[in-house]
Amino acid sequence: MTRLQAGSEIDGFSIGPCLHAGGMAHIYEVTYADQRPAPFPMVMKVPRMRAGDGAENIVGFEVEHQLLQVLHGRHVPRFVAAGDLASLPYLVMEHVPGQTLQHVLDQHTEAHTRPSADEIAKLGAAIARAAHSLHQQNTCHLDIKPANVLLHPDGHAVLLDFGLSCHAHYPDLLAEELRKAVGSPPWIAPEQVVGVRGDPRSDVFAIGVMLYELATGELPFGNPTTDGGMRQRLWMDPAPPRRLRPELPEWLQEVVLRCLASEAAQRYPSAAHLAFDLENTDQIQITARGQQVMGTPFFTHVKRWLKAAGMHYQPSPLPSQQIEEVPIVMVAVPHQDVSDATLYSLRQAVARSLGIRPGARLAVVTVISPNQTSASESDKSETSVHRQYLTMLRQWAQPLDLDGHQTSYHVLEASDVATALVRYAEGNQVSMIVMGAATRGLHMQRFVATVPIKVAMEAPCSVILVKSTLPFEQLSEPAQLTDR
Amino acid sequence: MKYALLSDIHSNLHAFEACLDHAQKHGVDRIAVLGDLVGYGAFPTEVVTRCQEIAHSGGIVLRGNHEELIQSHSLNSVLASQSLGGQTAEWTHEQLSPAQRFWLEILPLTAQDDALLFVHASADAPERWRYVEDERIAALSLDAACANPDVHYVFGGHVHHQSLYYRGTGRQLMAFKPTAGVPIPTPKHRRWIATVGSVGQPRDGNPRAMYAVFDSAAAKLTFHRVAYDHMAAARSIRQAGLPEFFAQRLETGR
């Protein structure tokens, strides 16, 4: 399609200046031609080719045309209008303010600086949350790269360009029997190289490449131009980031290399798990992966290379189903006025919830009131009070078999316990909350919103309310037993 | 234009009415019945009468293989096979009036409306009742239908499951298993072939009736699963003295 003139009109949109002239499409600022105010600034994306041309790049526009109309949430641009693919292909969408991650990277390169580890964690968590929001909508982006990540001024990330994406509810127009690699060479996941489309962990890999780039200024697998170069990531680990920049913290390398594992099963099982680690960097369990600076030994690579030689396409399950199978389970452990029976029952409920979900992650949380800490008294300082409760939580969790379940412990300070728990669950993509049912006051609960009822009503996920098991209840009240 | 695509009703009046109600609520303009109105179920007369009404009010009704099985000239060979299907074919033959049997006998094998081609089985040889059950046969059917350049969509039944076939970036057809209730974009610049499933005798372990709605203006195809009183339909089969197997099949959807 020839370039549109500023001031011309298409389907009720008045064309403004051209913001971007890419290889695939032009992007113009647009307004409503009838002068009515738009709820937000808008852009129009017009592909260079038309559907009738049969060129492959129009398929990407067709995919984006389909997906932008059904994706929702603040991590994608809002959809406004679409033109007919065959006669007048265009998309009008929200013009999201902010700058791309590419811009941030370029700025650092020009200034010869690197973002701090905490900044990298913040950016990575924002991008991982955006990816998770897509996965929950049964969509894998499959082309996450710095140019497609927009950082909103308020800190959340918006993903752009769904031309290579895959929605499990629609026929995948980019799939083909030859299973060719579709993606951008530096960021494409190993399974995409062999033609697997639709695994959410492919997006986790791409985020790992960007974290690596942010941390070191280098691309972990370079920018290969041949099939052989692309296949390298099927078996090869990149140089550990700390070899390039020894001052990087071990936790960051641990996270980055876990995202970049060549086998999808060795990566974070969902983007929510990745976001969780990046938001709780002090709780990341450092393994040899995070500490090493030498890189993977030659013989390990040879063995993996042999294995990768036979790697072939395998279909993926529904993304939303796949991430539901590795939930983040949160347990609220009370720290006062609590019977052993309640603590025991909570533990039993957590064990049962985790037992059927290998890979599920556990967040053990307690809420203390803000006046328990004091800035002036040393034994009531925030760190010492928190340490005391963290120890209590660890003791509580000790009998659980947490092998294969990442676990972290959190002390929240808030006067409104229910709101604190709900906010925490929202902020960390928690899939299930386990908490005590507080059955003693149950007959009153039509009138008084107790903590469990309030959490159950407002939580963004399922809530399991645990009742204390009877034998313990009786044991804790021996006086009554002897009376009867 | 919104089309309701219903196939393989198999004398199941309960399921048929439920799907027609569902379609009406979704604002369907035209009904297409893609064959196999009768066989297996307990209400052949009622289903055929309902289909005659549909045909008279501008709908499409096609002939399927079961409309042939119940004709006098087929019955001897069907009965000789001593199959359960043979027993229901004979019973169905007796239930229907000669006028209804004649009406079924002269139903067309295919119909076309704008870019849509309707056929019970495979469009390359409709009278051979070939099952469109994989990419290869779907390609034969689609390519034969698209010999007419106006045709972009082929809708059929016969296989009792819901599938959509399309071409990705390669040359071969790709099979896609739809999720019920999700409108799937099926733009007209591509060519599509779908099997809409069975209204009256699902066999995938889910007793709910299957049909599909195609919206030609929006170019979207939605496969539906509709809950209906399948226990009542199974009871009617027993009351009519038809083989127990067909009653259980409705109860379990297998």
mmCIF file with all atom_site columns, N, CA and C in Angstrom, chain A residues 113-114 120 208-222 236-249 252-253 256-257 260 289-296:
data_model
loop_
_atom_site.group_PDB
_atom_site.id
_atom_site.type_symbol
_atom_site.label_atom_id
_atom_site.label_alt_id
_atom_site.label_comp_id
_atom_site.label_asym_id
_atom_site.label_entity_id
_atom_site.label_seq_id
_atom_site.pdbx_PDB_ins_code
_atom_site.Cartn_x
_atom_site.Cartn_y
_atom_site.Cartn_z
_atom_site.occupancy
_atom_site.B_iso_or_equiv
_atom_site.pdbx_formal_charge
_atom_site.auth_seq_id
_atom_site.auth_comp_id
_atom_site.auth_asym_id
_atom_site.auth_atom_id
_atom_site.pdbx_PDB_model_num
ATOM 1   N N  . THR A 1 113 ? 26.534 2.750   29.948 1.00 0.00 ? 113 THR A N  1
ATOM 2   C CA . THR A 1 113 ? 26.112 2.345   31.297 1.00 0.00 ? 113 THR A CA 1
ATOM 3   C C  . THR A 1 113 ? 25.287 1.075   31.167 1.00 0.00 ? 113 THR A C  1
ATOM 4   N N  . ARG A 1 114 ? 24.991 0.455   32.320 1.00 0.00 ? 114 ARG A N  1
ATOM 5   C CA . ARG A 1 114 ? 24.054 -0.668  32.354 1.00 0.00 ? 114 ARG A CA 1
ATOM 6   C C  . ARG A 1 114 ? 23.058 -0.367  33.466 1.00 0.00 ? 114 ARG A C  1
ATOM 7   N N  . ILE A 1 120 ? 16.743 -3.936  36.555 1.00 0.00 ? 120 ILE A N  1
ATOM 8   C CA . ILE A 1 120 ? 16.524 -5.063  35.634 1.00 0.00 ? 120 ILE A CA 1
ATOM 9   C C  . ILE A 1 120 ? 15.403 -5.947  36.176 1.00 0.00 ? 120 ILE A C  1
ATOM 10  N N  . GLY A 1 208 ? 14.102 -14.001 29.064 1.00 0.00 ? 208 GLY A N  1
ATOM 11  C CA . GLY A 1 208 ? 15.452 -14.304 29.536 1.00 0.00 ? 208 GLY A CA 1
ATOM 12  C C  . GLY A 1 208 ? 16.517 -13.665 28.650 1.00 0.00 ? 208 GLY A C  1
ATOM 13  N N  . VAL A 1 209 ? 16.302 -13.711 27.327 1.00 0.00 ? 209 VAL A N  1
ATOM 14  C CA . VAL A 1 209 ? 17.260 -13.097 26.402 1.00 0.00 ? 209 VAL A CA 1
ATOM 15  C C  . VAL A 1 209 ? 17.346 -11.593 26.675 1.00 0.00 ? 209 VAL A C  1
ATOM 16  N N  . MET A 1 210 ? 16.185 -10.971 26.933 1.00 0.00 ? 210 MET A N  1
ATOM 17  C CA . MET A 1 210 ? 16.184 -9.520  27.183 1.00 0.00 ? 210 MET A CA 1
ATOM 18  C C  . MET A 1 210 ? 16.850 -9.183  28.518 1.00 0.00 ? 210 MET A C  1
ATOM 19  N N  . LEU A 1 211 ? 16.627 -10.028 29.533 1.00 0.00 ? 211 LEU A N  1
ATOM 20  C CA . LEU A 1 211 ? 17.274 -9.799  30.832 1.00 0.00 ? 211 LEU A CA 1
ATOM 21  C C  . LEU A 1 211 ? 18.794 -9.901  30.685 1.00 0.00 ? 211 LEU A C  1
ATOM 22  N N  . TYR A 1 212 ? 19.217 -10.875 29.887 1.00 0.00 ? 212 TYR A N  1
ATOM 23  C CA . TYR A 1 212 ? 20.644 -11.062 29.618 1.00 0.00 ? 212 TYR A CA 1
ATOM 24  C C  . TYR A 1 212 ? 21.218 -9.809  28.953 1.00 0.00 ? 212 TYR A C  1
ATOM 25  N N  . GLU A 1 213 ? 20.443 -9.313  27.969 1.00 0.00 ? 213 GLU A N  1
ATOM 26  C CA . GLU A 1 213 ? 20.864 -8.130  27.223 1.00 0.00 ? 213 GLU A CA 1
ATOM 27  C C  . GLU A 1 213 ? 20.942 -6.911  28.150 1.00 0.00 ? 213 GLU A C  1
ATOM 28  N N  . LEU A 1 214 ? 19.936 -6.769  29.013 1.00 0.00 ? 214 LEU A N  1
ATOM 29  C CA . LEU A 1 214 ? 19.929 -5.650  29.958 1.00 0.00 ? 214 LEU A CA 1
ATOM 30  C C  . LEU A 1 214 ? 21.145 -5.727  30.879 1.00 0.00 ? 214 LEU A C  1
ATOM 31  N N  . ALA A 1 215 ? 21.457 -6.957  31.330 1.00 0.00 ? 215 ALA A N  1
ATOM 32  C CA . ALA A 1 215 ? 22.514 -7.119  32.327 1.00 0.00 ? 215 ALA A CA 1
ATOM 33  C C  . ALA A 1 215 ? 23.906 -6.966  31.725 1.00 0.00 ? 215 ALA A C  1
ATOM 34  N N  . THR A 1 216 ? 24.106 -7.481  30.526 1.00 0.00 ? 216 THR A N  1
ATOM 35  C CA . THR A 1 216 ? 25.469 -7.558  29.984 1.00 0.00 ? 216 THR A CA 1
ATOM 36  C C  . THR A 1 216 ? 25.695 -6.674  28.769 1.00 0.00 ? 216 THR A C  1
ATOM 37  N N  . GLY A 1 217 ? 24.616 -6.251  28.119 1.00 0.00 ? 217 GLY A N  1
ATOM 38  C CA . GLY A 1 217 ? 24.776 -5.505  26.872 1.00 0.00 ? 217 GLY A CA 1
ATOM 39  C C  . GLY A 1 217 ? 25.059 -6.407  25.680 1.00 0.00 ? 217 GLY A C  1
ATOM 40  N N  . GLU A 1 218 ? 25.038 -7.721  25.925 1.00 0.00 ? 218 GLU A N  1
ATOM 41  C CA . GLU A 1 218 ? 25.308 -8.680  24.836 1.00 0.00 ? 218 GLU A CA 1
ATOM 42  C C  . GLU A 1 218 ? 24.072 -9.547  24.607 1.00 0.00 ? 218 GLU A C  1
ATOM 43  N N  . LEU A 1 219 ? 23.989 -10.145 23.407 1.00 0.00 ? 219 LEU A N  1
ATOM 44  C CA . LEU A 1 219 ? 22.930 -11.121 23.138 1.00 0.00 ? 219 LEU A CA 1
ATOM 45  C C  . LEU A 1 219 ? 23.469 -12.510 23.471 1.00 0.00 ? 219 LEU A C  1
ATOM 46  N N  . PRO A 1 220 ? 22.731 -13.323 24.244 1.00 0.00 ? 220 PRO A N  1
ATOM 47  C CA . PRO A 1 220 ? 23.281 -14.611 24.693 1.00 0.00 ? 220 PRO A CA 1
ATOM 48  C C  . PRO A 1 220 ? 23.612 -15.569 23.550 1.00 0.00 ? 220 PRO A C  1
ATOM 49  N N  . PHE A 1 221 ? 22.862 -15.484 22.460 1.00 0.00 ? 221 PHE A N  1
ATOM 50  C CA . PHE A 1 221 ? 23.113 -16.403 21.340 1.00 0.00 ? 221 PHE A CA 1
ATOM 51  C C  . PHE A 1 221 ? 23.456 -15.617 20.074 1.00 0.00 ? 221 PHE A C  1
ATOM 52  N N  . GLY A 1 222 ? 23.822 -14.342 20.230 1.00 0.00 ? 222 GLY A N  1
ATOM 53  C CA . GLY A 1 222 ? 24.142 -13.525 19.071 1.00 0.00 ? 222 GLY A CA 1
ATOM 54  C C  . GLY A 1 222 ? 22.921 -13.294 18.203 1.00 0.00 ? 222 GLY A C  1
ATOM 55  N N  . MET A 1 236 ? 23.077 -25.475 23.485 1.00 0.00 ? 236 MET A N  1
ATOM 56  C CA . MET A 1 236 ? 24.151 -24.690 24.085 1.00 0.00 ? 236 MET A CA 1
ATOM 57  C C  . MET A 1 236 ? 23.634 -23.745 25.162 1.00 0.00 ? 236 MET A C  1
ATOM 58  N N  . ASP A 1 237 ? 24.364 -23.685 26.298 1.00 0.00 ? 237 ASP A N  1
ATOM 59  C CA . ASP A 1 237 ? 24.089 -22.656 27.297 1.00 0.00 ? 237 ASP A CA 1
ATOM 60  C C  . ASP A 1 237 ? 24.910 -21.429 26.933 1.00 0.00 ? 237 ASP A C  1
ATOM 61  N N  . PRO A 1 238 ? 24.371 -20.242 27.152 1.00 0.00 ? 238 PRO A N  1
ATOM 62  C CA . PRO A 1 238 ? 25.173 -19.054 26.870 1.00 0.00 ? 238 PRO A CA 1
ATOM 63  C C  . PRO A 1 238 ? 26.252 -18.869 27.937 1.00 0.00 ? 238 PRO A C  1
ATOM 64  N N  . ALA A 1 239 ? 27.204 -17.997 27.672 1.00 0.00 ? 239 ALA A N  1
ATOM 65  C CA . ALA A 1 239 ? 28.216 -17.663 28.683 1.00 0.00 ? 239 ALA A CA 1
ATOM 66  C C  . ALA A 1 239 ? 27.496 -17.084 29.898 1.00 0.00 ? 239 ALA A C  1
ATOM 67  N N  . PRO A 1 240 ? 27.863 -17.508 31.120 1.00 0.00 ? 240 PRO A N  1
ATOM 68  C CA . PRO A 1 240 ? 27.188 -16.966 32.298 1.00 0.00 ? 240 PRO A CA 1
ATOM 69  C C  . PRO A 1 240 ? 27.346 -15.443 32.345 1.00 0.00 ? 240 PRO A C  1
ATOM 70  N N  . PRO A 1 241 ? 26.284 -14.704 32.625 1.00 0.00 ? 241 PRO A N  1
ATOM 71  C CA . PRO A 1 241 ? 26.381 -13.240 32.647 1.00 0.00 ? 241 PRO A CA 1
ATOM 72  C C  . PRO A 1 241 ? 27.495 -12.739 33.561 1.00 0.00 ? 241 PRO A C  1
ATOM 73  N N  . ARG A 1 242 ? 27.745 -13.465 34.665 1.00 0.00 ? 242 ARG A N  1
ATOM 74  C CA . ARG A 1 242 ? 28.763 -13.013 35.610 1.00 0.00 ? 242 ARG A CA 1
ATOM 75  C C  . ARG A 1 242 ? 30.182 -13.192 35.078 1.00 0.00 ? 242 ARG A C  1
ATOM 76  N N  . ARG A 1 243 ? 30.325 -13.966 33.986 1.00 0.00 ? 243 ARG A N  1
ATOM 77  C CA . ARG A 1 243 ? 31.647 -14.038 33.380 1.00 0.00 ? 243 ARG A CA 1
ATOM 78  C C  . ARG A 1 243 ? 31.920 -12.727 32.628 1.00 0.00 ? 243 ARG A C  1
ATOM 79  N N  . LEU A 1 244 ? 30.836 -12.166 32.045 1.00 0.00 ? 244 LEU A N  1
ATOM 80  C CA . LEU A 1 244 ? 30.992 -10.914 31.319 1.00 0.00 ? 244 LEU A CA 1
ATOM 81  C C  . LEU A 1 244 ? 31.025 -9.728  32.273 1.00 0.00 ? 244 LEU A C  1
ATOM 82  N N  . ARG A 1 245 ? 30.212 -9.821  33.340 1.00 0.00 ? 245 ARG A N  1
ATOM 83  C CA . ARG A 1 245 ? 30.166 -8.712  34.311 1.00 0.00 ? 245 ARG A CA 1
ATOM 84  C C  . ARG A 1 245 ? 30.167 -9.306  35.715 1.00 0.00 ? 245 ARG A C  1
ATOM 85  N N  . PRO A 1 246 ? 31.371 -9.511  36.288 1.00 0.00 ? 246 PRO A N  1
ATOM 86  C CA . PRO A 1 246 ? 31.498 -10.215 37.574 1.00 0.00 ? 246 PRO A CA 1
ATOM 87  C C  . PRO A 1 246 ? 30.724 -9.538  38.700 1.00 0.00 ? 246 PRO A C  1
ATOM 88  N N  . GLU A 1 247 ? 30.423 -8.245  38.585 1.00 0.00 ? 247 GLU A N  1
ATOM 89  C CA . GLU A 1 247 ? 29.750 -7.553  39.679 1.00 0.00 ? 247 GLU A CA 1
ATOM 90  C C  . GLU A 1 247 ? 28.249 -7.871  39.729 1.00 0.00 ? 247 GLU A C  1
ATOM 91  N N  . LEU A 1 248 ? 27.727 -8.584  38.748 1.00 0.00 ? 248 LEU A N  1
ATOM 92  C CA . LEU A 1 248 ? 26.286 -8.898  38.762 1.00 0.00 ? 248 LEU A CA 1
ATOM 93  C C  . LEU A 1 248 ? 25.979 -9.842  39.922 1.00 0.00 ? 248 LEU A C  1
ATOM 94  N N  . PRO A 1 249 ? 24.824 -9.623  40.592 1.00 0.00 ? 249 PRO A N  1
ATOM 95  C CA . PRO A 1 249 ? 24.487 -10.513 41.707 1.00 0.00 ? 249 PRO A CA 1
ATOM 96  C C  . PRO A 1 249 ? 24.183 -11.934 41.217 1.00 0.00 ? 249 PRO A C  1
ATOM 97  N N  . LEU A 1 252 ? 20.598 -12.729 39.980 1.00 0.00 ? 252 LEU A N  1
ATOM 98  C CA . LEU A 1 252 ? 20.209 -12.312 38.634 1.00 0.00 ? 252 LEU A CA 1
ATOM 99  C C  . LEU A 1 252 ? 20.643 -13.360 37.612 1.00 0.00 ? 252 LEU A C  1
ATOM 100 N N  . GLN A 1 253 ? 21.863 -13.865 37.787 1.00 0.00 ? 253 GLN A N  1
ATOM 101 C CA . GLN A 1 253 ? 22.333 -14.907 36.870 1.00 0.00 ? 253 GLN A CA 1
ATOM 102 C C  . GLN A 1 253 ? 21.473 -16.167 36.998 1.00 0.00 ? 253 GLN A C  1
ATOM 103 N N  . VAL A 1 256 ? 18.289 -15.461 35.055 1.00 0.00 ? 256 VAL A N  1
ATOM 104 C CA . VAL A 1 256 ? 18.505 -15.349 33.607 1.00 0.00 ? 256 VAL A CA 1
ATOM 105 C C  . VAL A 1 256 ? 18.774 -16.721 33.002 1.00 0.00 ? 256 VAL A C  1
ATOM 106 N N  . LEU A 1 257 ? 19.669 -17.482 33.644 1.00 0.00 ? 257 LEU A N  1
ATOM 107 C CA . LEU A 1 257 ? 20.023 -18.781 33.061 1.00 0.00 ? 257 LEU A CA 1
ATOM 108 C C  . LEU A 1 257 ? 18.873 -19.781 33.169 1.00 0.00 ? 257 LEU A C  1
ATOM 109 N N  . LEU A 1 260 ? 16.758 -19.223 30.251 1.00 0.00 ? 260 LEU A N  1
ATOM 110 C CA . LEU A 1 260 ? 17.401 -19.563 28.981 1.00 0.00 ? 260 LEU A CA 1
ATOM 111 C C  . LEU A 1 260 ? 17.709 -21.056 28.837 1.00 0.00 ? 260 LEU A C  1
ATOM 112 N N  . ARG A 1 289 ? 24.094 -22.836 39.243 1.00 0.00 ? 289 ARG A N  1
ATOM 113 C CA . ARG A 1 289 ? 23.814 -22.084 38.023 1.00 0.00 ? 289 ARG A CA 1
ATOM 114 C C  . ARG A 1 289 ? 24.036 -20.578 38.223 1.00 0.00 ? 289 ARG A C  1
ATOM 115 N N  . GLY A 1 290 ? 23.646 -20.093 39.414 1.00 0.00 ? 290 GLY A N  1
ATOM 116 C CA . GLY A 1 290 ? 23.794 -18.669 39.679 1.00 0.00 ? 290 GLY A CA 1
ATOM 117 C C  . GLY A 1 290 ? 25.225 -18.281 40.025 1.00 0.00 ? 290 GLY A C  1
ATOM 118 N N  . GLN A 1 291 ? 25.984 -19.267 40.566 1.00 0.00 ? 291 GLN A N  1
ATOM 119 C CA . GLN A 1 291 ? 27.321 -18.941 41.078 1.00 0.00 ? 291 GLN A CA 1
ATOM 120 C C  . GLN A 1 291 ? 28.408 -19.061 40.011 1.00 0.00 ? 291 GLN A C  1
ATOM 121 N N  . GLN A 1 292 ? 28.255 -20.018 39.123 1.00 0.00 ? 292 GLN A N  1
ATOM 122 C CA . GLN A 1 292 ? 29.338 -20.342 38.199 1.00 0.00 ? 292 GLN A CA 1
ATOM 123 C C  . GLN A 1 292 ? 29.710 -19.153 37.307 1.00 0.00 ? 292 GLN A C  1
ATOM 124 N N  . VAL A 1 293 ? 30.968 -19.119 36.921 1.00 0.00 ? 293 VAL A N  1
ATOM 125 C CA . VAL A 1 293 ? 31.389 -18.117 35.952 1.00 0.00 ? 293 VAL A CA 1
ATOM 126 C C  . VAL A 1 293 ? 32.104 -18.767 34.768 1.00 0.00 ? 293 VAL A C  1
ATOM 127 N N  . MET A 1 294 ? 32.303 -20.106 34.856 1.00 0.00 ? 294 MET A N  1
ATOM 128 C CA . MET A 1 294 ? 33.078 -20.785 33.826 1.00 0.00 ? 294 MET A CA 1
ATOM 129 C C  . MET A 1 294 ? 32.236 -21.169 32.611 1.00 0.00 ? 294 MET A C  1
ATOM 130 N N  . GLY A 1 295 ? 30.940 -21.346 32.811 1.00 0.00 ? 295 GLY A N  1
ATOM 131 C CA . GLY A 1 295 ? 30.121 -21.797 31.694 1.00 0.00 ? 295 GLY A CA 1
ATOM 132 C C  . GLY A 1 295 ? 29.996 -23.302 31.694 1.00 0.00 ? 295 GLY A C  1
ATOM 133 N N  . THR A 1 296 ? 29.133 -23.811 30.811 1.00 0.00 ? 296 THR A N  1
ATOM 134 C CA . THR A 1 296 ? 28.836 -25.234 30.763 1.00 0.00 ? 296 THR A CA 1
ATOM 135 C C  . THR A 1 296 ? 30.015 -25.991 30.153 1.00 0.00 ? 296 THR A C  1
#
